[in-house]
Tab-separated table of C-alpha atoms and ligand atoms in Angstrom:
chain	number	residue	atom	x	y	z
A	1	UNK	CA	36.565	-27.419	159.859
A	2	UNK	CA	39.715	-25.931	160.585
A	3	UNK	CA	41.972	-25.534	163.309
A	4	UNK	CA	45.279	-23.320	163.978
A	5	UNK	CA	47.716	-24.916	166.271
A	6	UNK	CA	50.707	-22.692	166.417
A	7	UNK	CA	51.624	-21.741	163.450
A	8	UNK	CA	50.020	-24.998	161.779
A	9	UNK	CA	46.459	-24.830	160.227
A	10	UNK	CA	44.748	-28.412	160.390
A	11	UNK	CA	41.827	-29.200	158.059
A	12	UNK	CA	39.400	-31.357	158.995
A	13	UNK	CA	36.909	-33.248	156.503
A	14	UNK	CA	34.331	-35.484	158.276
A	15	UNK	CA	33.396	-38.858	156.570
A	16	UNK	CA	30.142	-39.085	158.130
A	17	UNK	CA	28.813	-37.719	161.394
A	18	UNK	CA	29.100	-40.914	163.588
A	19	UNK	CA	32.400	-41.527	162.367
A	20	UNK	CA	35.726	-40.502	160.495
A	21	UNK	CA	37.860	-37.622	159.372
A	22	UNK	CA	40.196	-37.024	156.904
A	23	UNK	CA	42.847	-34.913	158.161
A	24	UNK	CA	45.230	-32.795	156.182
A	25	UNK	CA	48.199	-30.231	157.225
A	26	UNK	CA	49.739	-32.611	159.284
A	27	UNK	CA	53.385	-34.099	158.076
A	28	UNK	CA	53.390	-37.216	159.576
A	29	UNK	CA	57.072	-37.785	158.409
A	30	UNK	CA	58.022	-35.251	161.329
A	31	UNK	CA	57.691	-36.019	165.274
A	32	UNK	CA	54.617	-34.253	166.502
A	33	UNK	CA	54.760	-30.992	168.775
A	34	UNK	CA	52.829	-32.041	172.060
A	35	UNK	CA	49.689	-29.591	171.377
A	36	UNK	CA	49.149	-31.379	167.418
A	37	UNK	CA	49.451	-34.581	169.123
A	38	UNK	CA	46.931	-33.764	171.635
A	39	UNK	CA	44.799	-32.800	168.915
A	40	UNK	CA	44.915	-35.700	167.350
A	41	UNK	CA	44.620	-37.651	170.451
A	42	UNK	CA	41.193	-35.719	170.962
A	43	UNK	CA	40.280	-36.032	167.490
A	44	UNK	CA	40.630	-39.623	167.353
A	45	UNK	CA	38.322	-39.567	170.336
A	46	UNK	CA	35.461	-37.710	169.496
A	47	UNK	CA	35.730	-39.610	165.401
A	48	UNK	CA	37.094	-42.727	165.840
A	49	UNK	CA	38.863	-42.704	162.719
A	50	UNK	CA	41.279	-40.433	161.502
A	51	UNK	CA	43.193	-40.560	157.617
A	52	UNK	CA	45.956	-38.699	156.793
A	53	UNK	CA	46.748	-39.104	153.004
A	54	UNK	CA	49.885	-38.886	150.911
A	55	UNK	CA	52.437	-39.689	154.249
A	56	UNK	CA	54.538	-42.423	152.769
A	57	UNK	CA	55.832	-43.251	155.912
A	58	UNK	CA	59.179	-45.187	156.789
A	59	UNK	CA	58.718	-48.099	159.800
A	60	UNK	CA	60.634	-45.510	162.142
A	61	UNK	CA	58.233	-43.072	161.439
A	62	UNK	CA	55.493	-45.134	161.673
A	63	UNK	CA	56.253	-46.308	164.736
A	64	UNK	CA	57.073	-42.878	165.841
A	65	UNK	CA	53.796	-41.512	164.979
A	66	UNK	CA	51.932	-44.832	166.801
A	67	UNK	CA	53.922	-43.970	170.104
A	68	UNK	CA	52.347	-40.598	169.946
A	69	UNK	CA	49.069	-42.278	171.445
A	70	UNK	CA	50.263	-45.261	173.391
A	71	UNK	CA	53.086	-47.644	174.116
A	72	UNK	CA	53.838	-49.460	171.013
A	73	UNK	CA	52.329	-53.508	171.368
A	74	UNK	CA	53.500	-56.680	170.314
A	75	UNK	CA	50.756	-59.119	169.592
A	76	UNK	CA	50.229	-63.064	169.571
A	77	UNK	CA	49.086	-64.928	166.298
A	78	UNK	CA	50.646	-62.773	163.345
A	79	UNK	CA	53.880	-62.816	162.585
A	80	UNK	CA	55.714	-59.447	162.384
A	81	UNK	CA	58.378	-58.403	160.301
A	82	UNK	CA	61.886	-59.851	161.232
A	83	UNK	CA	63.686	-57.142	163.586
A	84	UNK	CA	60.424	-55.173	163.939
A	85	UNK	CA	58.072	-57.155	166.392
A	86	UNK	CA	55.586	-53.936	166.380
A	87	UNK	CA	55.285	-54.021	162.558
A	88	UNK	CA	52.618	-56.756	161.170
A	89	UNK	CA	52.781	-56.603	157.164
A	90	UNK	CA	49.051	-57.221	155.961
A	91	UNK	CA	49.711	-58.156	152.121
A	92	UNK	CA	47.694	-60.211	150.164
A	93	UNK	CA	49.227	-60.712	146.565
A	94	UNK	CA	47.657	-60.665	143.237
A	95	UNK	CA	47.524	-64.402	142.813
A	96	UNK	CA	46.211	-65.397	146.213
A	97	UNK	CA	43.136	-66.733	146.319
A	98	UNK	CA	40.766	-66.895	149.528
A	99	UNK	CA	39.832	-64.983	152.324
A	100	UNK	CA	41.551	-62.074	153.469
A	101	UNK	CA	43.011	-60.703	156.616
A	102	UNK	CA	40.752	-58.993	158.858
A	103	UNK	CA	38.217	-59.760	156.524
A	104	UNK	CA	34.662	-60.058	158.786
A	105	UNK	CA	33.972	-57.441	161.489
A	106	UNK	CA	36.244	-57.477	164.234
A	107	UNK	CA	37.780	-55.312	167.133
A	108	UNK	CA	41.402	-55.753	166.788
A	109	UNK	CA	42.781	-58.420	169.294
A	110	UNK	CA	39.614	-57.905	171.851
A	111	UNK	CA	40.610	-61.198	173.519
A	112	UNK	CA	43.616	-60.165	174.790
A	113	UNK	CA	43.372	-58.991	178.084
A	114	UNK	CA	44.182	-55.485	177.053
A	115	UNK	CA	43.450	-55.040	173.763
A	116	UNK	CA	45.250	-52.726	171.419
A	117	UNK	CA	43.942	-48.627	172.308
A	118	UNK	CA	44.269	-48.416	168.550
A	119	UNK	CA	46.018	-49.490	165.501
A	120	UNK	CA	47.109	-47.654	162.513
A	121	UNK	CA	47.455	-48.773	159.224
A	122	UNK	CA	49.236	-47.721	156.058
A	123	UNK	CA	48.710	-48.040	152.641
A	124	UNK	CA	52.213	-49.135	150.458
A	125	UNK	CA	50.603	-50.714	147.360
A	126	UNK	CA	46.683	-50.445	147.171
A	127	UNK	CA	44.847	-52.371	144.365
A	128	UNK	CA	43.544	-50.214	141.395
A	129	UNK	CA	39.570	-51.092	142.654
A	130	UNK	CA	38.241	-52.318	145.897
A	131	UNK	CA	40.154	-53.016	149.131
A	132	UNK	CA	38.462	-50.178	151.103
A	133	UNK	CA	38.109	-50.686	154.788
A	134	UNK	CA	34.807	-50.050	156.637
A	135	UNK	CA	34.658	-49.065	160.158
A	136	UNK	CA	31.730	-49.010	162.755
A	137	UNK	CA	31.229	-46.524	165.688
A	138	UNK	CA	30.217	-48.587	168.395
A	139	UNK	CA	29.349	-45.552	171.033
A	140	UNK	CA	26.608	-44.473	167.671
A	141	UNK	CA	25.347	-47.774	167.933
A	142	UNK	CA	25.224	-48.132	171.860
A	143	UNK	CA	23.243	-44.443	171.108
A	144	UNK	CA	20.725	-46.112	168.879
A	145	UNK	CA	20.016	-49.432	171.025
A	146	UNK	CA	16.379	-49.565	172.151
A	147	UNK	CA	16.219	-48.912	175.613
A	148	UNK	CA	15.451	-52.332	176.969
A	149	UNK	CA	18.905	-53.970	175.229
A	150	UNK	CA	21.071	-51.479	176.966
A	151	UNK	CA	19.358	-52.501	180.308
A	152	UNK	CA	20.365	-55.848	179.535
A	153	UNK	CA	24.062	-55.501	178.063
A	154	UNK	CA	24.750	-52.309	180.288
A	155	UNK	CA	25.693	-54.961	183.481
A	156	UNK	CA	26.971	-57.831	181.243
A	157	UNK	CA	30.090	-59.945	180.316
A	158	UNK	CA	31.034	-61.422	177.124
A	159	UNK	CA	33.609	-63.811	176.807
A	160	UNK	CA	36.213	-63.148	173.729
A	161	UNK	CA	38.335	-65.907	172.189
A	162	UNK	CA	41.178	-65.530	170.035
A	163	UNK	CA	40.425	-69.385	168.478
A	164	UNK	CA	38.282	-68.764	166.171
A	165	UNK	CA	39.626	-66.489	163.639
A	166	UNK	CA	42.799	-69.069	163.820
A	167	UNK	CA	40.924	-71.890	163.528
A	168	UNK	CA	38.731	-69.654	160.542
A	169	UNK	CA	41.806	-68.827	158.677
A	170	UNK	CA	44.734	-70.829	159.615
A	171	UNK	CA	45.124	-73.706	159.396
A	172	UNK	CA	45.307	-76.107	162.671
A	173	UNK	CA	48.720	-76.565	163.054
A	174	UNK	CA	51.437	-75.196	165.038
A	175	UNK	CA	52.535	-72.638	162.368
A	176	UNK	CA	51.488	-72.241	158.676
A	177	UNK	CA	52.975	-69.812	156.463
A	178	UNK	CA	50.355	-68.452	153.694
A	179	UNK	CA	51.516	-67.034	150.715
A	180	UNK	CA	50.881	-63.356	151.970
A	181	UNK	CA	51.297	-63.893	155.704
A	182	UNK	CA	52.418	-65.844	158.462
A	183	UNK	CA	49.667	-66.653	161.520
A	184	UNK	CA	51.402	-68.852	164.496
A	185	UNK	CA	48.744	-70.894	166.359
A	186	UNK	CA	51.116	-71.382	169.048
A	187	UNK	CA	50.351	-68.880	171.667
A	188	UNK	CA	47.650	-70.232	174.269
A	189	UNK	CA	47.104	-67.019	175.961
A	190	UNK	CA	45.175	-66.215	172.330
A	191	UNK	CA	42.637	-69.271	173.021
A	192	UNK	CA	41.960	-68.929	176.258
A	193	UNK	CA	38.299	-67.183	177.365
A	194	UNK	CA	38.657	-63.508	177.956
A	195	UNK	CA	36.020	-61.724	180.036
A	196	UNK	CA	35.219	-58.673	179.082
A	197	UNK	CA	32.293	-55.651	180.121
A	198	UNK	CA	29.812	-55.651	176.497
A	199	UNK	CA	29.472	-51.919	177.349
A	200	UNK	CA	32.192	-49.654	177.837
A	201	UNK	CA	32.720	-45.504	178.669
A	202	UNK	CA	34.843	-44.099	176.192
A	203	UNK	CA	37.842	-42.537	178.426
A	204	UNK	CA	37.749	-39.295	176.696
A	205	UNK	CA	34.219	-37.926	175.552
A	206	UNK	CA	32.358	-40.620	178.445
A	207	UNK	CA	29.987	-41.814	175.448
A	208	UNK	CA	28.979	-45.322	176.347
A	209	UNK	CA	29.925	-47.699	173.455
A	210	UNK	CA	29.631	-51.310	172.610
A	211	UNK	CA	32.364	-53.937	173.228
A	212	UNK	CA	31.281	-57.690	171.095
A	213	UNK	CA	31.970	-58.391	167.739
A	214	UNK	CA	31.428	-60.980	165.715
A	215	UNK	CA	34.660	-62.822	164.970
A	216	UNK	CA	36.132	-63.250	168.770
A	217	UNK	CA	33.102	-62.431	171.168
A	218	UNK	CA	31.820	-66.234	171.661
A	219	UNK	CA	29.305	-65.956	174.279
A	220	UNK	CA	27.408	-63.944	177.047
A	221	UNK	CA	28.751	-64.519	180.893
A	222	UNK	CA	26.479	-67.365	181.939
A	223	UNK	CA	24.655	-68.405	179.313
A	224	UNK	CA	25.601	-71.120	176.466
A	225	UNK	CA	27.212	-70.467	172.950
A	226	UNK	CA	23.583	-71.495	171.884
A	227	UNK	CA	21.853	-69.178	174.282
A	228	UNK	CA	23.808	-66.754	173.711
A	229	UNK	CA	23.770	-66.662	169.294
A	230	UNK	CA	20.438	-64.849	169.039
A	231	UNK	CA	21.534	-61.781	170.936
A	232	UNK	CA	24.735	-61.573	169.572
A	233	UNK	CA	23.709	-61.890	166.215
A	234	UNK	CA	20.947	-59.393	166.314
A	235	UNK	CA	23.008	-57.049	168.570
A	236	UNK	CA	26.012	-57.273	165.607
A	237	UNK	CA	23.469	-56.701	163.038
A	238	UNK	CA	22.734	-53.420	164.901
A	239	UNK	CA	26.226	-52.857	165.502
A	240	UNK	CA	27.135	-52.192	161.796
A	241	UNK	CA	24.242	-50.730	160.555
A	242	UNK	CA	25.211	-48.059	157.357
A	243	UNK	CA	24.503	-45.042	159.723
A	244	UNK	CA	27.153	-45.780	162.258
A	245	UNK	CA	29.892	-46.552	159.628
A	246	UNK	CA	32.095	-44.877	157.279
A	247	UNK	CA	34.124	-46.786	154.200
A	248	UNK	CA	37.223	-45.835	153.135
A	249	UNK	CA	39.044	-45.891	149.540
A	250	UNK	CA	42.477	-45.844	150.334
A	251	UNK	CA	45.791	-44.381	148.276
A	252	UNK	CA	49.424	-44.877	148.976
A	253	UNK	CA	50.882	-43.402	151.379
A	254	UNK	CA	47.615	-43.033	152.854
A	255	UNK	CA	47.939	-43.632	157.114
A	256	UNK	CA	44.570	-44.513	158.798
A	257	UNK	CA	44.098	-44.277	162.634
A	258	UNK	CA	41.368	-46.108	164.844
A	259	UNK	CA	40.295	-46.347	168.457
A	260	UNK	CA	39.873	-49.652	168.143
A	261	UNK	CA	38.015	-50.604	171.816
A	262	UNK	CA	35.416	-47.878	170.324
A	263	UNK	CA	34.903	-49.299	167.088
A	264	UNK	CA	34.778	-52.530	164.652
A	265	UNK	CA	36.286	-52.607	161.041
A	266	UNK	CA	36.099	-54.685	158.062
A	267	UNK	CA	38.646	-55.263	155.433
A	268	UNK	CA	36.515	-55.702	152.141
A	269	UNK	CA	38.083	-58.740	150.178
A	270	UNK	CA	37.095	-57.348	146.252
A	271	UNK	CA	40.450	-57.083	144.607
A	272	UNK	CA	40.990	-60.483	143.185
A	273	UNK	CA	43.875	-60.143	140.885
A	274	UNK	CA	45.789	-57.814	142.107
A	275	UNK	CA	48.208	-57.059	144.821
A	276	UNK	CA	47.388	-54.776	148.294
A	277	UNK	CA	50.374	-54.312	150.590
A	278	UNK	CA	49.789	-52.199	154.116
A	279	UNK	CA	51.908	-52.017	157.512
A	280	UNK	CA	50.099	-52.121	160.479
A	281	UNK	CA	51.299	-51.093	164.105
A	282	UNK	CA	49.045	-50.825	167.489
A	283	UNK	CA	49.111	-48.622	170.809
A	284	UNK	CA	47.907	-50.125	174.287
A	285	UNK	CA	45.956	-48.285	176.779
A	286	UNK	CA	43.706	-49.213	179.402
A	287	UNK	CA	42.043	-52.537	179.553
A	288	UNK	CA	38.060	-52.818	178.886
A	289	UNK	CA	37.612	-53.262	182.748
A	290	UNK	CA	39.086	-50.087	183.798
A	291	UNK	CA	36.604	-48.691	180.783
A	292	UNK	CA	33.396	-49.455	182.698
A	293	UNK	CA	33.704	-45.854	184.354
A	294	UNK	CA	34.058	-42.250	182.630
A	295	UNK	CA	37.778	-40.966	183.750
A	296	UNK	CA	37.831	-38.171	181.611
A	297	UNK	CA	41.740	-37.852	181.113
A	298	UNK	CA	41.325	-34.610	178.415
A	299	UNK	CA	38.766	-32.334	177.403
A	300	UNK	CA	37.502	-33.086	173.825
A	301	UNK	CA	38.716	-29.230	172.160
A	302	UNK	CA	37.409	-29.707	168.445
B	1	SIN	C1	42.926	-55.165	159.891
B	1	SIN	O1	41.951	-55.801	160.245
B	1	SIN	O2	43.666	-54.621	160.699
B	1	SIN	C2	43.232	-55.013	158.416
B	1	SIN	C3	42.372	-53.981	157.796
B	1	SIN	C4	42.658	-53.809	156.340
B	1	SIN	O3	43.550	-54.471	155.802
B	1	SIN	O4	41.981	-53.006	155.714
């Protein structure tokens, strides 16, 4: 697919047809003329995930290219790099052992009470096999939910909790400093119960989408932890069936985008022995509340 915007051809390369795109044509390095960031914006919408490879961008840039879509966040629980409190460094060295972060399917932050819009990611050091990332369209999956489920989760809550990824993989103390990364456990707004809609309209294309995953949605609205584990587990195991995803082999200087209130993602932990260094950064937009109704804000162009 290709599209001219002024006197820029973009290229377009879908991963699958639920979700991804590898974008080329696009220097990242330089600010972005309104109409290419509109396309983006759009593009992001309508594919969830957008790569750009070969960008080896600086933190200014970086952060230049994150404000394109949203108001740059700061976020509880991870520590970000001194004199850049937008900038999270996910690194996990060659000698580390253990989990990794981000490492079970998750929607970044969703028990804040506005989650990120959308993070992006990019690649510094990748490890010579494995370390791919896996994302999951959660509009596909609302799509492909029998009938009677969508009754049921179309007028539900779900309450997300920050806890227990830090209780999962940090240990319970005030602060603990891994060898690749720093996680605070100090910030109670992350462990307190966060309701949220399980369904939301995407703001852009109005495709209804899913909003639980499996490492900070806890429970329905009403019902028990225990009540509540047999649909959550079977509705995740829908959630990230192979059709709605794409994986993604990364290179340096490779920059990955998400909508991250329309998707889940999975960092694969399969590069024992060696070292993987990215820089993350994330955008705010509206909270999953104000998501419950379509308020189309552009018109999906590509
Ligand atoms: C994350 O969950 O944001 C990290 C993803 C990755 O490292 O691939």
């Amino acid at each position: 697919m290709h599209q001219q915007i002024d006197d820029t051809e973009i290229n377009i390369t879908l991963l699958t047809t639920a979700i991804g795109a590898e974008v080329d044509g696009v220097d990242l390095t330089q600010p972005l003329s309104n109409a290419i960031a509109g396309t983006l914006r759009d593009l992001l919408a309508r594919h969830n995930v957008l790569f750009f490879r070969a960008q080896h961008l600086n933190l200014d840039q970086k952060k230049r290219f994150t404000a394109s879509f949203g108001s740059l966040l700061t976020l509880p629980y991870v520590s970000p790099l001194d004199g850049d409190p937008e900038v999270i460094r996910v690194y996990k060295g060659a000698n580390e052992g253990g989990g990794v972060f981000g490492g079970d399917w998750h929607t970044d932050f969703s028990f804040l009470e506005r989650p990120p819009a959308g993070s992006v990611l990019s690649a510094v050091t990748v490890p010579p096999q494995g370390g791919d990332t896996l994302w999951a369209s959660q509009a596909a999956a609302w799509d492909a939910l029998p009938a009677p489920l969508q009754e049921l989760l179309i007028t539900c809550d779900a309450v997300h909790v920050g806890k227990p990824y830090g209780v999962k993989w940090s240990p319970p103390i005030e602060t603990q400093t891994g060898a690749g990364m720093t996680m605070s456990r100090g910030d109670p707004s992350a462990d307190e119960d966060r309701l949220h809609p399980a369904v939301l309209t995407h703001p852009v294309t109005g495709r209804k989408m899913l909003f639980l995953n499996p490492t900070y949605t806890v429970r329905m609205d009403g019902m028990s932890e225990e009540e509540s584990r047999p649909i959550l587990d079977a509705v995740q195991r829908h959630c990230i069936r192979p059709e709605f995803t794409c994986r993604f082999r990364w290179s340096p200087g490779t920059v990955a985008i998400w909508d991250n209130l329309a998707t889940q993602h999975y960092a694969v932990n399969d590069y024992q022995g060696h070292e993987r260094e990215m820089f993350r950064t994330t955008f705010g937009g509206a909270t999953p509340r104000e998501l419950t109704t379509p308020y189309p804000r552009s018109a999906v162009t590509v």
